[in-house]
Amino acid sequence: MTQVTESTIRFPYKRSLGPVIGAFLTGLAEQRILGIRSGERVLCPPLEWDPGTGAELVHDDLVEVGPAGTVTSWSWVGTPTEQHPLDHPFGFALIRLDGADTTLVHVVDAGSIDAMATGMRVAPRWSETRTGHITDIAAFVPGEQPVAAAGAGPEEPVTMMDYNASITYRTPITQNVVRAEQATAEGRFLGLRCPTCGRTYTGGKGYCPIDTIELTVADEVDLPQSGVVTNYTIITPIQYPGQTETEPFARVHILLDGSDVVLGYQNLIEVPNDQVRIGLHVAAVWASAGEKGSGSGWTDSNLVGWIPTGEPDADDPTLVNRIN
Ligand SMILES: [Zn+2]
């Protein structure tokens, strides 16, 4: 069975809402749905400009619509992901609220696909926790009657919104990668040496990109545990959400002794930033047995970093060009 690794990239940010969307979301927190007049029409969700004419719309023209409305189109989500607003099957629908001329995208908690129909009547089920967000409407439900919530919304008008964009993806892990990770768990670096060109690759690459041939268990070699710094970067951390580093730190490229293999972006330990230099001889430091298993899976978590051996620096001007 193929193993997979799951990764999530998060991109949280805040956005300002402006007078129209801010009023719309403030209304949702108060369990009211607002549209905006544009000529003879009422747009819901409200917009700052008429999409047909480009005319600026004035926020004084906000009007309450709904709360019930009519489904004009829908699709069924049979297997929700964690990104979806409901954890059980539901419909995404375009809903024209009573009094509005445009449609709002929201979810319909209908129970089953058989309960969904174009033309069906729906009303909002309000969320107990309302912050001025489209999910202040937990879902629309079949029928004419909204389901009110007891909880109070924010006391101040909503002017900003937290936006937590994220994507979760899964990557298959080949047997070569599994074996390379097992090796690092045992305090070894596994290499794969191409039988045709003799190049050695790390990290369970599984193929030689030069000769386009598969590399297998038969091509495995243990790599040296010492090397020389060929290049480095001093990184000054920016305090974005999730950043755990607070002080500038070094990442170094290391050419392993007696080999062609360069390990990139390695952690150098016990060397002040102003003493990091090309030519420094270093050796791998692994976590002790008691610390093993505390890592987070498919990482080099058992490799603590690299420490100077104390040998005189290598004097080779071509080292600086070796970053891979
Ligand atoms: Zn090759």
Tab-separated table of C-alpha atoms and ligand atoms in Angstrom:
chain	number	residue	atom	x	y	z
A	1	MET	CA	0.000	0.000	0.000
A	2	THR	CA	1.300	3.428	-0.902
A	3	GLN	CA	1.881	5.686	2.051
A	4	VAL	CA	0.958	9.333	1.746
A	5	THR	CA	1.942	12.452	3.584
A	6	GLU	CA	-0.562	15.209	4.233
A	7	SER	CA	0.508	18.844	4.133
A	8	THR	CA	-1.383	22.047	4.804
A	9	ILE	CA	-0.397	25.513	3.614
A	10	ARG	CA	-2.112	28.303	5.512
A	11	PHE	CA	-2.305	31.911	4.383
A	12	PRO	CA	-4.132	33.936	7.039
A	13	TYR	CA	-4.712	37.638	6.498
A	14	LYS	CA	-7.111	40.436	7.381
A	15	ARG	CA	-9.048	42.547	4.920
A	16	SER	CA	-10.919	45.792	5.407
A	17	LEU	CA	-14.531	45.573	4.347
A	18	GLY	CA	-15.575	49.065	3.268
A	19	PRO	CA	-19.005	50.675	3.800
A	20	VAL	CA	-21.120	48.191	1.821
A	21	ILE	CA	-19.695	44.761	2.638
A	22	GLY	CA	-19.044	45.975	6.201
A	23	ALA	CA	-22.715	46.885	6.580
A	24	PHE	CA	-23.767	43.560	5.003
A	25	LEU	CA	-21.644	41.537	7.433
A	26	THR	CA	-22.670	43.702	10.397
A	27	GLY	CA	-26.260	42.911	9.381
A	28	LEU	CA	-25.532	39.176	9.364
A	29	ALA	CA	-24.164	39.450	12.912
A	30	GLU	CA	-27.545	41.008	13.819
A	31	GLN	CA	-29.442	38.221	11.979
A	32	ARG	CA	-30.516	40.548	9.153
A	33	ILE	CA	-29.669	40.226	5.461
A	34	LEU	CA	-29.065	43.457	3.533
A	35	GLY	CA	-29.123	44.121	-0.190
A	36	ILE	CA	-28.431	47.392	-2.007
A	37	ARG	CA	-30.627	49.312	-4.456
A	38	SER	CA	-29.280	49.879	-7.949
A	39	GLY	CA	-31.945	51.600	-10.049
A	40	GLU	CA	-34.948	49.308	-10.106
A	41	ARG	CA	-32.979	46.350	-8.843
A	42	VAL	CA	-31.849	45.163	-5.413
A	43	LEU	CA	-28.500	43.354	-5.337
A	44	CYS	CA	-27.822	40.762	-2.651
A	45	PRO	CA	-25.075	40.267	-1.709
A	46	PRO	CA	-24.653	44.043	-1.992
A	47	LEU	CA	-21.843	45.476	-4.110
A	48	GLU	CA	-20.104	48.850	-4.155
A	49	TRP	CA	-20.605	49.139	-7.905
A	50	ASP	CA	-23.365	47.948	-10.200
A	51	PRO	CA	-21.837	45.075	-12.169
A	52	GLY	CA	-23.905	46.012	-15.209
A	53	THR	CA	-23.211	49.741	-15.471
A	54	GLY	CA	-20.205	50.306	-13.215
A	55	ALA	CA	-22.170	53.017	-11.378
A	56	GLU	CA	-21.078	53.561	-7.792
A	57	LEU	CA	-23.736	52.492	-5.322
A	58	VAL	CA	-24.376	54.481	-2.164
A	59	HIS	CA	-24.447	52.636	1.097
A	60	ASP	CA	-27.503	54.665	2.181
A	61	ASP	CA	-29.470	52.543	-0.277
A	62	LEU	CA	-29.068	49.356	1.729
A	63	VAL	CA	-32.361	47.534	2.269
A	64	GLU	CA	-33.305	44.431	4.195
A	65	VAL	CA	-34.184	41.397	2.082
A	66	GLY	CA	-35.363	37.840	2.779
A	67	PRO	CA	-34.926	36.203	5.114
A	68	ALA	CA	-36.520	33.449	2.979
A	69	GLY	CA	-35.708	32.955	-0.674
A	70	THR	CA	-35.843	30.639	-3.662
A	71	VAL	CA	-33.133	28.274	-4.914
A	72	THR	CA	-32.414	29.071	-8.556
A	73	SER	CA	-29.613	26.544	-9.077
A	74	TRP	CA	-27.710	24.042	-6.949
A	75	SER	CA	-25.171	21.250	-6.799
A	76	TRP	CA	-24.805	18.522	-4.199
A	77	VAL	CA	-21.653	17.958	-2.108
A	78	GLY	CA	-21.824	14.287	-1.170
A	79	THR	CA	-18.427	14.068	0.519
A	80	PRO	CA	-17.599	17.287	2.359
A	81	THR	CA	-13.974	18.081	3.190
A	82	GLU	CA	-12.834	19.945	6.266
A	83	GLN	CA	-12.888	23.118	4.175
A	84	HIS	CA	-16.647	22.913	3.742
A	85	PRO	CA	-18.995	24.704	6.141
A	86	LEU	CA	-20.938	21.539	7.042
A	87	ASP	CA	-19.529	18.145	8.010
A	88	HIS	CA	-22.312	16.163	6.331
A	89	PRO	CA	-23.630	16.128	2.739
A	90	PHE	CA	-25.258	19.408	1.670
A	91	GLY	CA	-26.127	21.512	-1.351
A	92	PHE	CA	-24.343	24.603	-2.632
A	93	ALA	CA	-27.063	26.831	-4.058
A	94	LEU	CA	-27.725	30.145	-5.713
A	95	ILE	CA	-30.509	31.666	-3.609
A	96	ARG	CA	-32.596	34.675	-4.684
A	97	LEU	CA	-33.792	36.157	-1.426
A	98	ASP	CA	-37.276	37.697	-1.328
A	99	GLY	CA	-36.961	41.321	-2.396
A	100	ALA	CA	-33.650	40.792	-4.176
A	101	ASP	CA	-33.027	40.504	-7.921
A	102	THR	CA	-29.644	38.750	-7.764
A	103	THR	CA	-28.567	35.533	-6.106
A	104	LEU	CA	-26.453	34.739	-3.075
A	105	VAL	CA	-24.253	31.627	-2.937
A	106	HIS	CA	-24.779	29.672	0.259
A	107	VAL	CA	-25.262	26.149	1.540
A	108	VAL	CA	-28.587	24.355	1.905
A	109	ASP	CA	-28.779	21.806	4.711
A	110	ALA	CA	-31.470	19.693	3.099
A	111	GLY	CA	-30.576	16.309	4.590
A	112	SER	CA	-30.512	14.505	1.272
A	113	ILE	CA	-30.061	15.205	-2.402
A	114	ASP	CA	-33.653	14.095	-2.943
A	115	ALA	CA	-34.836	17.057	-0.870
A	116	MET	CA	-33.092	19.541	-3.203
A	117	ALA	CA	-34.912	21.136	-6.107
A	118	THR	CA	-34.652	24.239	-8.231
A	119	GLY	CA	-37.459	26.516	-7.090
A	120	MET	CA	-37.498	25.189	-3.533
A	121	ARG	CA	-38.042	27.676	-0.735
A	122	VAL	CA	-35.356	28.097	1.906
A	123	ALA	CA	-34.721	30.261	4.974
A	124	PRO	CA	-31.568	30.946	7.010
A	125	ARG	CA	-30.518	29.009	10.095
A	126	TRP	CA	-28.456	31.503	12.055
A	127	SER	CA	-25.250	30.568	13.793
A	128	GLU	CA	-25.081	30.937	17.579
A	129	THR	CA	-21.642	32.491	17.235
A	130	ARG	CA	-21.759	35.441	14.838
A	131	THR	CA	-18.699	37.556	14.064
A	132	GLY	CA	-19.703	39.412	10.910
A	133	HIS	CA	-18.920	36.661	8.400
A	134	ILE	CA	-20.925	34.895	5.710
A	135	THR	CA	-20.955	31.816	7.986
A	136	ASP	CA	-23.066	33.802	10.473
A	137	ILE	CA	-25.731	32.078	8.415
A	138	ALA	CA	-24.883	28.492	9.379
A	139	ALA	CA	-26.941	27.232	6.442
A	140	PHE	CA	-30.244	27.696	4.657
A	141	VAL	CA	-32.900	25.101	5.472
A	142	PRO	CA	-36.001	24.085	3.490
A	143	GLY	CA	-39.128	26.101	4.236
A	144	GLU	CA	-40.213	29.660	4.988
A	145	GLN	CA	-39.179	29.963	8.620
A	146	PRO	CA	-35.732	31.195	9.643
A	147	VAL	CA	-34.128	29.459	12.609
A	148	ALA	CA	-33.078	32.264	14.939
A	149	ALA	CA	-30.085	32.097	17.278
A	150	ALA	CA	-29.911	33.349	20.843
A	151	GLY	CA	-26.259	34.415	20.930
A	152	ALA	CA	-25.395	38.093	20.566
A	153	GLY	CA	-23.187	39.377	17.761
A	154	PRO	CA	-20.257	41.782	18.126
A	155	GLU	CA	-21.080	45.104	19.797
A	156	GLU	CA	-19.250	47.282	17.261
A	157	PRO	CA	-19.909	47.487	13.501
A	158	VAL	CA	-17.805	44.990	11.567
A	159	THR	CA	-15.050	46.730	9.589
A	160	MET	CA	-12.375	44.033	9.247
A	161	MET	CA	-12.495	40.341	8.429
A	162	ASP	CA	-10.046	37.566	9.188
A	163	TYR	CA	-9.453	35.473	6.117
A	164	ASN	CA	-7.864	32.064	6.670
A	165	ALA	CA	-7.038	30.700	3.244
A	166	SER	CA	-5.569	27.216	3.432
A	167	ILE	CA	-5.038	24.216	1.240
A	168	THR	CA	-4.396	20.648	2.355
A	169	TYR	CA	-2.848	18.210	-0.088
A	170	ARG	CA	-1.566	14.647	0.015
A	171	THR	CA	1.621	13.370	-1.594
A	172	PRO	CA	2.329	9.667	-2.196
A	173	ILE	CA	5.549	8.444	-0.574
A	174	THR	CA	7.585	6.002	-2.611
A	175	GLN	CA	9.484	3.080	-1.071
A	176	ASN	CA	12.748	4.910	-1.728
A	177	VAL	CA	11.595	7.800	0.425
A	178	VAL	CA	10.403	5.422	3.144
A	179	ARG	CA	13.822	3.738	3.194
A	180	ALA	CA	15.665	7.077	3.235
A	181	GLU	CA	13.531	8.227	6.197
A	182	GLN	CA	14.167	4.940	7.991
A	183	ALA	CA	17.877	5.534	7.499
A	184	THR	CA	17.758	9.032	9.037
A	185	ALA	CA	15.728	7.596	11.938
A	186	GLU	CA	18.696	5.247	12.485
A	187	GLY	CA	21.233	8.071	12.218
A	188	ARG	CA	22.352	7.302	8.664
A	189	PHE	CA	22.189	9.179	5.354
A	190	LEU	CA	20.989	6.975	2.552
A	191	GLY	CA	22.200	7.621	-0.966
A	192	LEU	CA	21.323	6.058	-4.296
A	193	ARG	CA	24.230	5.680	-6.718
A	194	CYS	CA	23.388	5.554	-10.395
A	195	PRO	CA	25.049	2.431	-11.901
A	196	THR	CA	25.363	4.187	-15.266
A	197	CYS	CA	26.837	7.622	-14.513
A	198	GLY	CA	28.026	7.075	-10.931
A	199	ARG	CA	26.210	10.161	-9.560
A	200	THR	CA	24.806	9.782	-6.046
A	201	TYR	CA	21.447	11.195	-4.992
A	202	THR	CA	19.943	11.713	-1.535
A	203	GLY	CA	16.455	11.796	-0.118
A	204	GLY	CA	15.141	8.710	-1.870
A	205	LYS	CA	14.997	10.362	-5.278
A	206	GLY	CA	14.416	6.983	-6.889
A	207	TYR	CA	15.745	7.770	-10.341
A	208	CYS	CA	18.697	9.298	-12.129
A	209	PRO	CA	17.457	12.363	-14.035
A	210	ILE	CA	20.532	12.246	-16.305
A	211	ASP	CA	20.132	8.653	-17.435
A	212	THR	CA	16.375	8.437	-16.756
A	213	ILE	CA	16.692	5.059	-15.047
A	214	GLU	CA	15.099	3.834	-11.841
A	215	LEU	CA	17.330	3.523	-8.771
A	216	THR	CA	16.449	0.706	-6.389
A	217	VAL	CA	17.552	-0.983	-3.174
A	218	ALA	CA	20.454	-2.494	-5.122
A	219	ASP	CA	21.840	1.027	-5.707
A	220	GLU	CA	21.762	2.126	-2.053
A	221	VAL	CA	24.916	3.414	-0.372
A	222	ASP	CA	25.498	4.874	3.084
A	223	LEU	CA	26.786	8.445	2.822
A	224	PRO	CA	29.506	10.038	4.972
A	225	GLN	CA	28.540	11.819	8.200
A	226	SER	CA	31.008	14.666	7.736
A	227	GLY	CA	31.576	17.344	5.146
A	228	VAL	CA	32.528	20.914	4.395
A	229	VAL	CA	30.400	24.061	4.171
A	230	THR	CA	30.200	25.231	0.542
A	231	ASN	CA	27.764	28.093	0.917
A	232	TYR	CA	25.422	29.593	3.475
A	233	THR	CA	22.595	32.006	4.147
A	234	ILE	CA	21.938	34.013	7.313
A	235	ILE	CA	18.181	34.209	7.632
A	236	THR	CA	16.551	37.061	9.561
A	237	PRO	CA	13.125	35.743	10.533
A	238	ILE	CA	10.028	37.783	9.718
A	239	GLN	CA	7.291	37.353	12.299
A	240	TYR	CA	4.552	35.922	10.084
A	241	PRO	CA	1.892	33.712	11.744
A	242	GLY	CA	3.397	30.350	12.631
A	243	GLN	CA	6.992	31.633	12.673
A	244	THR	CA	8.862	30.053	15.581
A	245	GLU	CA	12.293	31.627	14.978
A	246	THR	CA	12.988	35.005	16.575
A	247	GLU	CA	16.746	35.509	16.016
A	248	PRO	CA	18.842	35.429	12.805
A	249	PHE	CA	20.124	31.923	12.069
A	250	ALA	CA	22.300	30.176	9.497
A	251	ARG	CA	21.420	27.584	6.883
A	252	VAL	CA	24.412	25.962	5.200
A	253	HIS	CA	25.104	23.758	2.199
A	254	ILE	CA	27.399	20.831	3.007
A	255	LEU	CA	29.467	18.794	0.534
A	256	LEU	CA	29.801	15.350	2.116
A	257	ASP	CA	33.392	14.115	2.374
A	258	GLY	CA	34.593	11.821	-0.399
A	259	SER	CA	31.374	12.234	-2.356
A	260	ASP	CA	29.604	14.418	-4.856
A	261	VAL	CA	26.622	14.930	-2.595
A	262	VAL	CA	25.631	18.381	-1.304
A	263	LEU	CA	22.990	18.595	1.420
A	264	GLY	CA	21.228	21.952	1.202
A	265	TYR	CA	19.812	24.259	3.892
A	266	GLN	CA	21.230	22.376	6.870
A	267	ASN	CA	21.175	23.553	10.466
A	268	LEU	CA	24.592	24.654	11.775
A	269	ILE	CA	24.906	24.483	15.552
A	270	GLU	CA	27.221	26.152	18.070
A	271	VAL	CA	28.603	28.614	15.503
A	272	PRO	CA	27.851	32.345	15.919
A	273	ASN	CA	26.434	33.884	12.728
A	274	ASP	CA	29.526	36.056	12.190
A	275	GLN	CA	31.732	32.960	12.216
A	276	VAL	CA	29.794	30.955	9.634
A	277	ARG	CA	32.085	30.530	6.632
A	278	ILE	CA	32.814	28.544	3.521
A	279	GLY	CA	35.356	25.765	4.084
A	280	LEU	CA	34.241	24.936	7.634
A	281	HIS	CA	34.521	21.198	8.369
A	282	VAL	CA	31.413	19.848	10.097
A	283	ALA	CA	29.988	16.557	11.325
A	284	ALA	CA	26.381	15.410	11.750
A	285	VAL	CA	24.795	15.435	15.215
A	286	TRP	CA	21.856	13.119	15.769
A	287	ALA	CA	19.247	13.172	18.507
A	288	SER	CA	19.941	10.715	21.313
A	289	ALA	CA	17.848	7.539	21.551
A	290	GLY	CA	15.632	9.070	24.214
A	291	GLU	CA	14.742	11.975	21.958
A	292	LYS	CA	13.861	9.841	18.951
A	293	GLY	CA	10.246	9.608	18.007
A	294	SER	CA	9.483	13.128	19.116
A	295	GLY	CA	9.728	14.384	15.548
A	296	SER	CA	6.801	15.094	13.282
A	297	GLY	CA	6.982	12.261	10.792
A	298	TRP	CA	8.518	12.755	7.352
A	299	THR	CA	11.257	15.134	8.341
A	300	ASP	CA	14.904	14.992	9.268
A	301	SER	CA	13.788	15.357	12.857
A	302	ASN	CA	16.435	12.961	14.177
A	303	LEU	CA	19.176	15.088	12.636
A	304	VAL	CA	19.862	17.891	15.098
A	305	GLY	CA	22.325	19.659	12.817
A	306	TRP	CA	26.010	19.982	12.032
A	307	ILE	CA	28.828	20.934	14.369
A	308	PRO	CA	32.409	22.049	13.561
A	309	THR	CA	35.026	19.285	13.775
A	310	GLY	CA	37.856	21.712	14.594
A	311	GLU	CA	39.922	20.795	11.533
A	312	PRO	CA	41.596	23.671	9.599
A	313	ASP	CA	39.201	25.123	7.013
A	314	ALA	CA	39.228	23.670	3.501
A	315	ASP	CA	40.853	26.082	1.057
A	316	ASP	CA	39.073	25.475	-2.226
A	317	PRO	CA	37.740	28.497	-4.172
A	318	THR	CA	35.360	26.289	-6.177
A	319	LEU	CA	33.452	25.259	-3.063
A	320	VAL	CA	31.284	28.389	-3.240
A	321	ASN	CA	29.718	27.164	-6.465
A	322	ARG	CA	28.620	23.861	-4.963
A	323	ILE	CA	25.052	24.288	-3.796
A	324	ASN	CA	23.656	21.107	-5.304
B	1	ZN	ZN	22.953	8.365	-13.879
